[in-house]
mmCIF file of C-alpha atoms and ligand atoms in Angstrom:
data_model
loop_
_atom_site.group_PDB
_atom_site.id
_atom_site.type_symbol
_atom_site.label_atom_id
_atom_site.label_comp_id
_atom_site.label_asym_id
_atom_site.label_seq_id
_atom_site.Cartn_x
_atom_site.Cartn_y
_atom_site.Cartn_z
ATOM 1 C CA UNK A 813 0.000 0.000 0.000
ATOM 2 C CA UNK A 814 2.994 2.319 0.330
ATOM 3 C CA UNK A 815 3.467 3.067 -3.345
ATOM 4 C CA UNK A 816 0.382 5.148 -3.792
ATOM 5 C CA UNK A 817 -0.489 8.206 -1.892
ATOM 6 C CA UNK A 818 -4.021 7.700 -0.826
ATOM 7 C CA UNK A 819 -5.460 5.684 2.048
ATOM 8 C CA UNK A 820 -8.575 4.656 0.133
ATOM 9 C CA UNK A 821 -8.743 1.333 -1.616
ATOM 10 C CA UNK A 822 -10.990 -1.335 -3.057
ATOM 11 C CA UNK A 823 -10.238 -4.878 -2.011
ATOM 12 C CA UNK A 824 -11.106 -7.505 -4.607
ATOM 13 C CA UNK A 825 -11.056 -10.955 -3.069
ATOM 14 C CA UNK A 826 -10.142 -13.157 -6.022
ATOM 15 C CA UNK A 827 -10.595 -16.276 -3.879
ATOM 16 C CA UNK A 828 -14.316 -15.425 -3.746
ATOM 17 C CA UNK A 829 -14.409 -15.102 -7.535
ATOM 18 C CA UNK A 830 -12.590 -18.415 -7.916
ATOM 19 C CA UNK A 831 -15.044 -20.129 -5.585
ATOM 20 C CA UNK A 832 -18.092 -18.554 -7.259
ATOM 21 C CA UNK A 833 -16.962 -19.753 -10.696
ATOM 22 C CA UNK A 834 -16.311 -23.254 -9.323
ATOM 23 C CA UNK A 835 -19.759 -23.273 -7.720
ATOM 24 C CA UNK A 836 -21.401 -22.205 -11.004
ATOM 25 C CA UNK A 837 -19.537 -24.951 -12.878
ATOM 26 C CA UNK A 838 -20.672 -27.547 -10.351
ATOM 27 C CA UNK A 839 -24.236 -26.258 -10.573
ATOM 28 C CA UNK A 840 -24.394 -26.761 -14.351
ATOM 29 C CA UNK A 841 -23.109 -29.970 -15.904
ATOM 30 C CA UNK A 842 -19.430 -30.506 -16.746
ATOM 31 C CA UNK A 843 -20.018 -30.143 -20.456
ATOM 32 C CA UNK A 844 -21.409 -26.613 -20.076
ATOM 33 C CA UNK A 845 -18.750 -23.962 -20.730
ATOM 34 C CA UNK A 846 -18.654 -20.987 -18.403
ATOM 35 C CA UNK A 847 -18.193 -17.685 -20.225
ATOM 36 C CA UNK A 848 -16.954 -15.209 -17.618
ATOM 37 C CA UNK A 849 -18.442 -11.772 -18.246
ATOM 38 C CA UNK A 850 -15.670 -9.260 -17.532
ATOM 39 C CA UNK A 851 -17.032 -6.222 -19.337
ATOM 40 C CA UNK A 852 -16.777 -2.760 -17.774
ATOM 41 C CA UNK A 853 -13.451 -3.562 -16.124
ATOM 42 C CA UNK A 854 -15.040 -6.717 -14.726
ATOM 43 C CA UNK A 855 -17.971 -4.773 -13.237
ATOM 44 C CA UNK A 856 -15.424 -2.406 -11.655
ATOM 45 C CA UNK A 857 -13.385 -5.206 -10.070
ATOM 46 C CA UNK A 858 -10.369 -5.266 -12.467
ATOM 47 C CA UNK A 859 -10.518 -6.936 -15.868
ATOM 48 C CA UNK A 860 -7.319 -8.950 -16.176
ATOM 49 C CA UNK A 861 -7.205 -10.130 -12.564
ATOM 50 C CA UNK A 862 -10.801 -11.365 -12.698
ATOM 51 C CA UNK A 863 -10.312 -12.885 -16.155
ATOM 52 C CA UNK A 864 -7.261 -14.836 -15.026
ATOM 53 C CA UNK A 865 -8.813 -16.185 -11.862
ATOM 54 C CA UNK A 866 -12.043 -17.113 -13.670
ATOM 55 C CA UNK A 867 -10.015 -19.053 -16.253
ATOM 56 C CA UNK A 868 -8.058 -20.715 -13.458
ATOM 57 C CA UNK A 869 -11.370 -21.793 -11.925
ATOM 58 C CA UNK A 870 -12.423 -23.420 -15.197
ATOM 59 C CA UNK A 871 -14.090 -20.705 -17.295
ATOM 60 C CA UNK A 872 -13.500 -21.427 -20.989
ATOM 61 C CA UNK A 873 -14.344 -18.089 -22.545
ATOM 62 C CA UNK A 874 -14.446 -14.407 -21.589
ATOM 63 C CA UNK A 875 -17.016 -11.837 -22.656
ATOM 64 C CA UNK A 876 -16.758 -8.051 -22.829
ATOM 65 C CA UNK A 877 -18.903 -5.296 -24.325
ATOM 66 C CA UNK A 878 -16.592 -3.594 -26.785
ATOM 67 C CA UNK A 879 -13.549 -4.415 -28.849
ATOM 68 C CA UNK A 880 -11.485 -1.980 -26.739
ATOM 69 C CA UNK A 881 -12.196 -4.061 -23.657
ATOM 70 C CA UNK A 882 -11.105 -7.211 -25.474
ATOM 71 C CA UNK A 883 -7.946 -5.462 -26.666
ATOM 72 C CA UNK A 884 -7.171 -4.375 -23.124
ATOM 73 C CA UNK A 885 -7.222 -8.033 -22.057
ATOM 74 C CA UNK A 886 -5.048 -9.101 -24.990
ATOM 75 C CA UNK A 887 -2.562 -6.326 -24.211
ATOM 76 C CA UNK A 888 -2.351 -7.623 -20.659
ATOM 77 C CA UNK A 889 -1.467 -11.091 -21.913
ATOM 78 C CA UNK A 890 -4.819 -12.882 -21.834
ATOM 79 C CA UNK A 891 -4.806 -15.631 -24.481
ATOM 80 C CA UNK A 892 -8.227 -17.198 -23.857
ATOM 81 C CA UNK A 893 -11.079 -16.769 -26.342
ATOM 82 C CA UNK A 894 -12.925 -13.476 -25.883
ATOM 83 C CA UNK A 895 -16.405 -12.651 -27.169
ATOM 84 C CA UNK A 896 -17.456 -9.047 -27.767
ATOM 85 C CA UNK A 897 -21.127 -8.886 -26.781
ATOM 86 C CA UNK A 898 -21.927 -5.491 -28.271
ATOM 87 C CA UNK A 899 -21.810 -4.146 -31.810
ATOM 88 C CA UNK A 900 -18.413 -3.702 -33.480
ATOM 89 C CA UNK A 901 -17.388 -1.681 -36.525
ATOM 90 C CA UNK A 902 -16.789 -3.483 -39.811
ATOM 91 C CA UNK A 903 -13.655 -1.356 -40.119
ATOM 92 C CA UNK A 904 -12.270 -3.116 -37.015
ATOM 93 C CA UNK A 905 -12.690 -6.611 -38.424
ATOM 94 C CA UNK A 906 -9.067 -7.043 -39.384
ATOM 95 C CA UNK A 907 -7.923 -6.040 -35.940
ATOM 96 C CA UNK A 908 -10.386 -8.429 -34.299
ATOM 97 C CA UNK A 909 -9.233 -11.247 -36.580
ATOM 98 C CA UNK A 910 -5.572 -10.505 -35.915
ATOM 99 C CA UNK A 911 -6.155 -10.543 -32.154
ATOM 100 C CA UNK A 912 -8.393 -13.605 -32.370
ATOM 101 C CA UNK A 913 -11.384 -11.843 -30.844
ATOM 102 C CA UNK A 914 -14.854 -13.237 -31.456
ATOM 103 C CA UNK A 915 -17.498 -10.744 -32.598
ATOM 104 C CA UNK A 916 -21.256 -10.682 -32.217
ATOM 105 C CA UNK A 917 -23.250 -10.358 -35.437
ATOM 106 C CA UNK A 918 -26.935 -9.658 -35.911
ATOM 107 C CA UNK A 919 -27.429 -7.491 -39.053
ATOM 108 C CA UNK A 920 -27.515 -8.500 -42.734
ATOM 109 C CA UNK A 921 -26.182 -5.070 -43.762
ATOM 110 C CA UNK A 922 -23.196 -5.431 -41.459
ATOM 111 C CA UNK A 923 -22.391 -8.830 -42.941
ATOM 112 C CA UNK A 924 -22.678 -7.526 -46.467
ATOM 113 C CA UNK A 925 -20.112 -4.861 -45.626
ATOM 114 C CA UNK A 926 -17.972 -7.426 -43.826
ATOM 115 C CA UNK A 927 -17.999 -9.698 -46.881
ATOM 116 C CA UNK A 928 -16.034 -7.007 -48.758
ATOM 117 C CA UNK A 929 -13.204 -7.094 -46.208
ATOM 118 C CA UNK A 930 -10.300 -9.353 -47.019
ATOM 119 C CA UNK A 931 -8.834 -10.995 -43.967
ATOM 120 C CA UNK A 932 -5.955 -12.619 -45.867
ATOM 121 C CA UNK A 933 -4.826 -15.697 -43.984
ATOM 122 C CA UNK A 934 -6.642 -14.697 -40.823
ATOM 123 C CA UNK A 935 -10.086 -15.903 -39.864
ATOM 124 C CA UNK A 936 -12.656 -14.772 -37.381
ATOM 125 C CA UNK A 937 -15.211 -16.451 -35.134
ATOM 126 C CA UNK A 938 -18.690 -15.009 -34.939
ATOM 127 C CA UNK A 939 -21.571 -15.507 -32.517
ATOM 128 C CA UNK A 940 -25.014 -14.718 -33.842
ATOM 129 C CA UNK A 941 -27.214 -12.774 -31.434
ATOM 130 C CA UNK A 942 -30.937 -13.467 -31.486
ATOM 131 C CA UNK A 943 -33.397 -10.988 -30.043
ATOM 132 C CA UNK A 944 -36.031 -13.150 -28.398
ATOM 133 C CA UNK A 945 -37.574 -10.386 -26.342
ATOM 134 C CA UNK A 946 -34.876 -8.169 -24.868
ATOM 135 C CA UNK A 947 -35.428 -5.672 -27.688
ATOM 136 C CA UNK A 948 -31.808 -4.489 -27.661
ATOM 137 C CA UNK A 949 -29.644 -6.064 -30.371
ATOM 138 C CA UNK A 950 -30.243 -9.276 -32.259
ATOM 139 C CA UNK A 951 -31.921 -10.780 -35.286
ATOM 140 C CA UNK A 952 -35.612 -11.358 -34.628
ATOM 141 C CA UNK A 953 -37.283 -13.290 -37.435
ATOM 142 C CA UNK A 954 -36.614 -16.725 -38.883
ATOM 143 C CA UNK A 955 -36.102 -15.164 -42.339
ATOM 144 C CA UNK A 956 -33.528 -12.711 -41.042
ATOM 145 C CA UNK A 957 -31.693 -15.453 -39.181
ATOM 146 C CA UNK A 958 -31.672 -17.741 -42.234
ATOM 147 C CA UNK A 959 -30.280 -14.991 -44.431
ATOM 148 C CA UNK A 960 -27.570 -14.140 -41.932
ATOM 149 C CA UNK A 961 -26.562 -17.767 -41.539
ATOM 150 C CA UNK A 962 -26.333 -18.381 -45.271
ATOM 151 C CA UNK A 963 -24.437 -15.124 -45.740
ATOM 152 C CA UNK A 964 -21.837 -16.233 -43.159
ATOM 153 C CA UNK A 965 -21.610 -19.651 -44.838
ATOM 154 C CA UNK A 966 -20.738 -17.966 -48.097
ATOM 155 C CA UNK A 967 -17.929 -15.901 -46.562
ATOM 156 C CA UNK A 968 -14.402 -17.263 -46.512
ATOM 157 C CA UNK A 969 -12.560 -16.858 -43.222
ATOM 158 C CA UNK A 970 -15.747 -16.241 -41.223
ATOM 159 C CA UNK A 971 -16.924 -19.013 -38.931
ATOM 160 C CA UNK A 972 -20.214 -19.189 -37.079
ATOM 161 C CA UNK A 973 -19.027 -20.484 -33.724
ATOM 162 C CA UNK A 974 -21.948 -19.523 -31.522
ATOM 163 C CA UNK A 975 -25.554 -18.474 -31.284
ATOM 164 C CA UNK A 976 -27.099 -16.750 -28.293
ATOM 165 C CA UNK A 977 -29.797 -14.640 -26.766
ATOM 166 C CA UNK A 978 -30.175 -12.546 -23.633
ATOM 167 C CA UNK A 979 -33.038 -12.662 -21.146
ATOM 168 C CA UNK A 980 -34.834 -9.555 -19.943
ATOM 169 C CA UNK A 981 -36.524 -10.927 -16.823
ATOM 170 C CA UNK A 982 -34.676 -14.086 -15.731
ATOM 171 C CA UNK A 983 -34.118 -12.539 -12.282
ATOM 172 C CA UNK A 984 -37.865 -12.089 -11.704
ATOM 173 C CA UNK A 985 -39.619 -14.977 -10.005
ATOM 174 C CA UNK A 986 -42.657 -14.637 -12.296
ATOM 175 C CA UNK A 987 -41.394 -16.625 -15.230
ATOM 176 C CA UNK A 988 -43.983 -16.034 -17.967
ATOM 177 C CA UNK A 989 -41.739 -13.688 -19.958
ATOM 178 C CA UNK A 990 -38.547 -15.684 -19.605
ATOM 179 C CA UNK A 991 -40.482 -18.797 -20.666
ATOM 180 C CA UNK A 992 -41.571 -16.967 -23.817
ATOM 181 C CA UNK A 993 -37.962 -16.086 -24.536
ATOM 182 C CA UNK A 994 -36.864 -19.711 -24.005
ATOM 183 C CA UNK A 995 -39.596 -20.799 -26.377
ATOM 184 C CA UNK A 996 -38.608 -18.284 -29.051
ATOM 185 C CA UNK A 997 -34.925 -19.235 -28.759
ATOM 186 C CA UNK A 998 -35.755 -22.936 -29.034
ATOM 187 C CA UNK A 999 -37.982 -22.246 -32.037
ATOM 188 C CA UNK A 1000 -35.353 -20.272 -33.924
ATOM 189 C CA UNK A 1001 -32.713 -22.906 -33.254
ATOM 190 C CA UNK A 1002 -34.940 -25.723 -34.427
ATOM 191 C CA UNK A 1003 -36.147 -23.799 -37.497
ATOM 192 C CA UNK A 1004 -32.676 -22.936 -38.763
ATOM 193 C CA UNK A 1005 -30.842 -26.198 -39.157
ATOM 194 C CA UNK A 1006 -27.298 -24.799 -39.230
ATOM 195 C CA UNK A 1007 -27.765 -23.313 -35.760
ATOM 196 C CA UNK A 1008 -28.131 -26.713 -34.124
ATOM 197 C CA UNK A 1009 -24.577 -27.663 -34.924
ATOM 198 C CA UNK A 1010 -22.748 -24.491 -33.866
ATOM 199 C CA UNK A 1011 -20.229 -25.064 -31.127
ATOM 200 C CA UNK A 1012 -21.656 -22.760 -28.442
ATOM 201 C CA UNK A 1013 -25.357 -22.220 -27.839
ATOM 202 C CA UNK A 1014 -25.950 -19.900 -24.906
ATOM 203 C CA UNK A 1015 -28.779 -17.994 -23.302
ATOM 204 C CA UNK A 1016 -28.120 -18.013 -19.573
ATOM 205 C CA UNK A 1017 -27.018 -14.948 -17.664
ATOM 206 C CA UNK A 1018 -26.429 -15.474 -13.926
ATOM 207 C CA UNK A 1019 -30.117 -15.509 -13.049
ATOM 208 C CA UNK A 1020 -31.092 -18.085 -15.689
ATOM 209 C CA UNK A 1021 -28.016 -20.189 -14.919
ATOM 210 C CA UNK A 1022 -28.815 -20.301 -11.215
ATOM 211 C CA UNK A 1023 -32.519 -20.961 -11.787
ATOM 212 C CA UNK A 1024 -32.595 -23.221 -14.839
ATOM 213 C CA UNK A 1025 -29.274 -25.133 -14.891
ATOM 214 C CA UNK A 1026 -30.697 -27.947 -17.028
ATOM 215 C CA UNK A 1027 -32.112 -25.698 -19.741
ATOM 216 C CA UNK A 1028 -29.249 -23.423 -20.657
ATOM 217 C CA UNK A 1029 -27.704 -25.382 -23.589
ATOM 218 C CA UNK A 1030 -23.921 -25.809 -23.603
ATOM 219 C CA UNK A 1031 -22.544 -22.480 -22.378
ATOM 220 C CA UNK A 1032 -23.521 -19.803 -19.843
ATOM 221 C CA UNK A 1033 -22.534 -16.134 -19.636
ATOM 222 C CA UNK A 1034 -22.068 -15.412 -15.978
ATOM 223 C CA UNK A 1035 -21.398 -11.952 -14.601
ATOM 224 C CA UNK A 1036 -22.995 -10.834 -11.356
ATOM 225 C CA UNK A 1037 -22.954 -14.250 -9.639
ATOM 226 C CA UNK A 1038 -19.239 -14.592 -10.341
ATOM 227 C CA UNK A 1039 -18.722 -11.380 -8.364
ATOM 228 C CA UNK A 1040 -20.731 -12.894 -5.526
ATOM 229 C CA UNK A 1041 -23.810 -10.731 -5.871
ATOM 230 C CA UNK A 1042 -27.388 -11.842 -6.344
ATOM 231 C CA UNK A 1043 -29.010 -11.081 -9.728
ATOM 232 C CA UNK A 1044 -31.950 -9.577 -7.815
ATOM 233 C CA UNK A 1045 -33.117 -9.295 -4.204
ATOM 234 C CA UNK A 1046 -36.124 -11.502 -4.971
ATOM 235 C CA UNK A 1047 -33.831 -14.383 -5.903
ATOM 236 C CA UNK A 1048 -32.107 -14.414 -2.504
ATOM 237 C CA UNK A 1049 -34.371 -17.023 -0.846
ATOM 238 C CA UNK A 1050 -33.893 -19.465 -3.715
ATOM 239 C CA UNK A 1051 -30.174 -19.078 -4.470
ATOM 240 C CA UNK A 1052 -28.812 -22.627 -4.988
ATOM 241 C CA UNK A 1053 -25.495 -21.914 -3.241
ATOM 242 C CA UNK A 1054 -23.805 -19.214 -1.212
ATOM 243 C CA UNK A 1055 -22.468 -16.364 -3.336
ATOM 244 C CA UNK A 1056 -19.265 -14.870 -1.953
ATOM 245 C CA UNK A 1057 -19.101 -11.093 -2.383
ATOM 246 C CA UNK A 1058 -15.660 -10.162 -3.701
ATOM 247 C CA UNK A 1059 -15.728 -6.356 -3.641
ATOM 248 C CA UNK A 1060 -15.156 -4.163 -0.609
ATOM 249 C CA UNK A 1061 -14.241 -0.488 -0.183
ATOM 250 C CA UNK A 1062 -12.221 1.001 2.642
ATOM 251 C CA UNK A 1063 -10.535 4.192 3.720
ATOM 252 C CA UNK A 1064 -9.147 5.830 6.875
ATOM 253 C CA UNK A 1065 -10.286 8.787 8.956
ATOM 254 C CA UNK A 1066 -8.236 11.888 8.146
ATOM 255 C CA UNK A 1067 -9.680 14.196 10.787
ATOM 256 C CA UNK A 1068 -11.641 13.867 14.032
ATOM 257 C CA UNK A 1069 -13.185 16.644 16.075
ATOM 258 C CA UNK A 1070 -15.800 17.293 18.731
ATOM 259 C CA UNK A 1071 -18.548 19.695 17.704
ATOM 260 C CA UNK A 1072 -20.752 21.516 20.185
ATOM 261 C CA UNK A 1073 -24.555 21.337 20.045
ATOM 262 C CA UNK A 1074 -26.009 23.323 17.139
ATOM 263 C CA UNK A 1075 -22.971 23.353 14.847
ATOM 264 C CA UNK A 1076 -23.311 22.496 11.175
ATOM 265 C CA UNK A 1077 -21.466 20.222 8.791
ATOM 266 C CA UNK A 1078 -20.651 20.476 5.050
ATOM 267 C CA UNK A 1079 -22.064 22.409 2.068
ATOM 268 C CA UNK A 1080 -25.479 23.873 2.562
ATOM 269 C CA UNK A 1081 -25.189 23.334 6.336
ATOM 270 C CA UNK A 1082 -27.846 20.635 5.978
ATOM 271 C CA UNK A 1083 -26.789 18.803 9.160
ATOM 272 C CA UNK A 1084 -26.739 20.384 12.588
ATOM 273 C CA UNK A 1085 -25.527 18.544 15.678
ATOM 274 C CA UNK A 1086 -28.185 17.654 18.193
ATOM 275 C CA UNK A 1087 -25.726 17.384 21.040
ATOM 276 C CA UNK A 1088 -21.981 17.388 21.477
ATOM 277 C CA UNK A 1089 -20.874 15.037 18.699
ATOM 278 C CA UNK A 1090 -17.674 13.413 17.485
ATOM 279 C CA UNK A 1091 -17.413 14.013 13.753
ATOM 280 C CA UNK A 1092 -14.946 12.161 11.531
ATOM 281 C CA UNK A 1093 -13.819 13.263 8.062
ATOM 282 C CA UNK A 1094 -13.608 10.514 5.437
ATOM 283 C CA UNK A 1095 -11.478 11.194 2.300
ATOM 284 C CA UNK A 1096 -13.944 9.785 -0.242
ATOM 285 C CA UNK A 1097 -16.419 11.759 -2.340
ATOM 286 C CA UNK A 1098 -18.633 11.775 -5.356
ATOM 287 C CA UNK A 1099 -15.626 11.905 -7.678
ATOM 288 C CA UNK A 1100 -14.832 8.429 -6.357
ATOM 289 C CA UNK A 1101 -18.364 7.354 -7.197
ATOM 290 C CA UNK A 1102 -19.701 7.853 -3.667
ATOM 291 C CA UNK A 1103 -22.607 9.885 -4.943
ATOM 292 C CA UNK A 1104 -24.303 12.687 -3.004
ATOM 293 C CA UNK A 1105 -27.469 10.588 -2.768
ATOM 294 C CA UNK A 1106 -25.649 8.445 -0.182
ATOM 295 C CA UNK A 1107 -26.016 11.172 2.445
ATOM 296 C CA UNK A 1108 -27.519 9.438 5.504
ATOM 297 C CA UNK A 1109 -26.136 5.995 4.541
ATOM 298 C CA UNK A 1110 -24.084 4.199 7.193
ATOM 299 C CA UNK A 1111 -20.432 3.269 6.983
ATOM 300 C CA UNK A 1112 -18.566 1.001 9.401
ATOM 301 C CA UNK A 1113 -16.000 2.274 11.851
ATOM 302 C CA UNK A 1114 -14.564 0.391 14.833
ATOM 303 C CA UNK A 1115 -17.046 -2.403 14.050
ATOM 304 C CA UNK A 1116 -20.053 -0.078 14.375
ATOM 305 C CA UNK A 1117 -22.416 1.667 12.000
ATOM 306 C CA UNK A 1118 -21.882 5.408 11.652
ATOM 307 C CA UNK A 1119 -24.093 7.655 9.483
ATOM 308 C CA UNK A 1120 -22.870 10.042 6.800
ATOM 309 C CA UNK A 1121 -23.857 13.502 8.009
ATOM 310 C CA UNK A 1122 -24.174 16.561 5.789
ATOM 311 C CA UNK A 1123 -23.608 16.667 2.077
ATOM 312 C CA UNK A 1124 -21.069 14.461 0.377
ATOM 313 C CA UNK A 1125 -18.396 16.635 -1.251
ATOM 314 C CA UNK A 1126 -16.308 15.810 -4.336
ATOM 315 C CA UNK A 1127 -13.500 14.236 -2.315
ATOM 316 C CA UNK A 1128 -14.638 14.012 1.313
ATOM 317 C CA UNK A 1129 -17.608 13.460 3.577
ATOM 318 C CA UNK A 1130 -18.263 13.497 7.296
ATOM 319 C CA UNK A 1131 -19.620 10.822 9.610
ATOM 320 C CA UNK A 1132 -21.016 10.935 13.090
ATOM 321 C CA UNK A 1133 -18.681 8.770 15.171
ATOM 322 C CA UNK A 1134 -20.039 6.636 17.998
ATOM 323 C CA UNK A 1135 -17.229 8.055 20.206
ATOM 324 C CA UNK A 1136 -13.795 9.603 19.823
ATOM 325 C CA UNK A 1137 -11.592 7.593 17.497
ATOM 326 C CA UNK A 1138 -8.054 8.290 16.290
ATOM 327 C CA UNK A 1139 -7.160 9.683 12.879
ATOM 328 C CA UNK A 1140 -6.157 6.696 10.732
ATOM 329 C CA UNK A 1141 -9.011 4.451 11.951
ATOM 330 C CA UNK A 1142 -10.230 2.251 9.093
ATOM 331 C CA UNK A 1143 -13.650 3.134 7.685
ATOM 332 C CA UNK A 1144 -15.452 0.522 5.595
ATOM 333 C CA UNK A 1145 -17.956 1.792 3.046
ATOM 334 C CA UNK A 1146 -18.671 -1.633 1.540
ATOM 335 C CA UNK A 1147 -17.601 -4.795 3.324
ATOM 336 C CA UNK A 1148 -17.332 -6.267 6.804
ATOM 337 C CA UNK A 1149 -16.040 -5.082 10.140
ATOM 338 C CA UNK A 1150 -16.312 -7.573 12.988
ATOM 339 C CA UNK A 1151 -19.929 -8.799 12.991
ATOM 340 C CA UNK A 1152 -21.301 -5.979 10.840
ATOM 341 C CA UNK A 1153 -21.579 -5.852 7.087
ATOM 342 C CA UNK A 1154 -22.524 -3.348 4.405
ATOM 343 C CA UNK A 1155 -23.061 -5.042 1.067
ATOM 344 C CA UNK A 1156 -23.287 -3.568 -2.423
ATOM 345 C CA UNK A 1157 -26.948 -4.644 -2.069
ATOM 346 C CA UNK A 1158 -27.411 -2.212 0.833
ATOM 347 C CA UNK A 1159 -25.863 0.644 -1.130
ATOM 348 C CA UNK A 1160 -28.045 -0.225 -4.134
ATOM 349 C CA UNK A 1161 -31.102 -0.275 -1.914
ATOM 350 C CA UNK A 1162 -30.299 3.199 -0.564
ATOM 351 C CA UNK A 1163 -29.840 4.480 -4.121
ATOM 352 C CA UNK A 1164 -32.929 2.701 -5.398
ATOM 353 C CA UNK A 1165 -30.895 0.917 -8.034
ATOM 354 C CA UNK A 1166 -29.404 -2.534 -8.682
ATOM 355 C CA UNK A 1167 -26.255 -3.957 -7.084
ATOM 356 C CA UNK A 1168 -24.586 -4.193 -10.550
ATOM 357 C CA UNK A 1169 -24.217 -0.435 -10.526
ATOM 358 C CA UNK A 1170 -22.334 -0.198 -7.230
ATOM 359 C CA UNK A 1171 -18.876 -1.679 -7.968
ATOM 360 C CA UNK A 1172 -19.112 -0.175 -11.479
ATOM 361 C CA UNK A 1173 -19.582 3.299 -10.059
ATOM 362 C CA UNK A 1174 -16.480 3.274 -7.828
ATOM 363 C CA UNK A 1175 -14.203 5.306 -10.042
ATOM 364 C CA UNK A 1176 -10.706 4.813 -11.418
ATOM 365 C CA UNK A 1177 -9.450 7.159 -8.666
ATOM 366 C CA UNK A 1178 -9.710 4.341 -6.155
ATOM 367 C CA UNK A 1179 -6.848 1.846 -6.455
ATOM 368 C CA UNK A 1180 -7.816 -1.828 -6.544
ATOM 369 C CA UNK A 1181 -6.004 -4.268 -4.283
ATOM 370 C CA UNK A 1182 -6.262 -7.936 -5.217
ATOM 371 C CA UNK A 1183 -6.259 -10.747 -2.707
ATOM 372 C CA UNK A 1184 -5.527 -14.332 -3.699
ATOM 373 C CA UNK A 1185 -5.014 -17.235 -1.323
ATOM 374 C CA UNK A 1186 -6.014 -14.755 1.366
ATOM 375 C CA UNK A 1187 -2.997 -12.509 0.802
ATOM 376 C CA UNK A 1188 -2.264 -9.416 -1.288
ATOM 377 C CA UNK A 1189 -1.376 -10.391 -4.839
ATOM 378 C CA UNK A 1190 -1.274 -7.082 -6.632
ATOM 379 C CA UNK A 1191 -2.233 -3.467 -6.160
ATOM 380 C CA UNK A 1192 -3.347 -1.596 -9.234
ATOM 381 C CA UNK A 1193 -3.578 2.134 -9.416
ATOM 382 C CA UNK A 1194 -5.850 3.019 -12.322
ATOM 383 C CA UNK A 1195 -4.798 6.661 -12.111
ATOM 384 C CA UNK A 1196 -1.382 5.533 -13.322
ATOM 385 C CA UNK A 1197 -2.906 2.638 -15.251
ATOM 386 C CA UNK A 1198 -0.395 0.135 -14.041
ATOM 387 C CA UNK A 1199 0.135 -2.393 -11.323
ATOM 388 C CA UNK A 1200 2.202 -0.933 -8.507
ATOM 389 C CA UNK A 1201 2.824 -4.228 -6.827
ATOM 390 C CA UNK A 1202 2.582 -7.684 -8.242
HETATM 391 C C1 PLP B 463 -25.353 -10.047 -23.263
HETATM 392 C C2 PLP B 463 -25.042 -10.267 -21.823
HETATM 393 N N1 PLP B 463 -24.773 -11.514 -21.404
HETATM 394 C C3 PLP B 463 -24.494 -11.782 -20.116
HETATM 395 C C4 PLP B 463 -24.472 -10.784 -19.161
HETATM 396 C C5 PLP B 463 -24.186 -11.132 -17.741
HETATM 397 O O1 PLP B 463 -25.321 -10.931 -16.944
HETATM 398 P P1 PLP B 463 -25.272 -11.205 -15.390
HETATM 399 O O2 PLP B 463 -24.303 -10.222 -14.828
HETATM 400 O O3 PLP B 463 -26.661 -10.946 -14.947
HETATM 401 O O4 PLP B 463 -24.825 -12.601 -15.196
HETATM 402 C C6 PLP B 463 -24.752 -9.484 -19.549
HETATM 403 C C7 PLP B 463 -24.766 -8.431 -18.548
HETATM 404 O O5 PLP B 463 -25.495 -7.508 -18.512
HETATM 405 C C8 PLP B 463 -25.044 -9.209 -20.912
HETATM 406 O O6 PLP B 463 -25.331 -7.977 -21.345
#
């Protein structure tokens, strides 16, 4: 921790990620390939570290959103197959082929353009995305799908390696909509003969994988469960195994003072002490992703809950301490202290959003520290974009 100059850090427990991937693999059958979803810097956890540990735990493929994210993994030495889930430019095809990155396809026009690109000796794997009800990207009709498949067949150096869809409501216990999507996906696969023999057929995100392990074909794309978070609060009672939350966020008090009754704290003077109070200053703010809407949320200090008082500033906020504590005392914003815990779920609840957003929103200003085999493996400072210990 000495080679960066800030006592605020995210701890990413890679052992939890390893165990979550193993548990997912055990939950589905051995012949189902786990595709570890590491888009968005692995949901804010750290792309290459998560990718490597997921592969070590048995994942066979990685998935990201954009070609840049795939390139970032390649540049950091990741050799495993990587699927880009989002749209890519035809003009980037050569680069994708050179770096052996699998692209998602779903438009006839895109393929027509792609057919004019010469890849020389290189070839590229494609996964066809079907829109069975998400309404985002994907081919929708049987005719469209047939045309796309025969177009790919006619193109040298292009190989249809996968076909997939994405569920809109798999995390909701009411399953009418997800059943419709299953049905549509099954229909399209049975109607278009070539699709039945592609190597990877996948539809399961975390929620569908956890809920329907026997119906998710031969690959699953797992994101949130790998990070140890539930796909939705309503799934908690029926989770098939314990998910181990990998992400925690900590800092240290930089200032402690006693305020008299009736004194105010922070911009707008929105908080006024109701008595003599010990107030601690925490060096984290909305520029770190700790948004102003978290005013009133608890943090943990000395194993106890302490509320954020007054407005959250760009780089600092104040908490009401249970009693006098020394400067340098560890403050946990997400994670455990003694018997108490604040999960990304609690932060999401306070913000009226989903847990996915919480690790993603903790900005590049906060260095990530990676734990493996219960000890520090690497510390990465994204401000300098390099590991500072490894
Ligand atoms: C296409 C696609 N597949 C898989 C996932 C992983 O979903 P989850 O994190 O719910 O497992 C996502 C994430 O949003 C996605 O967009």
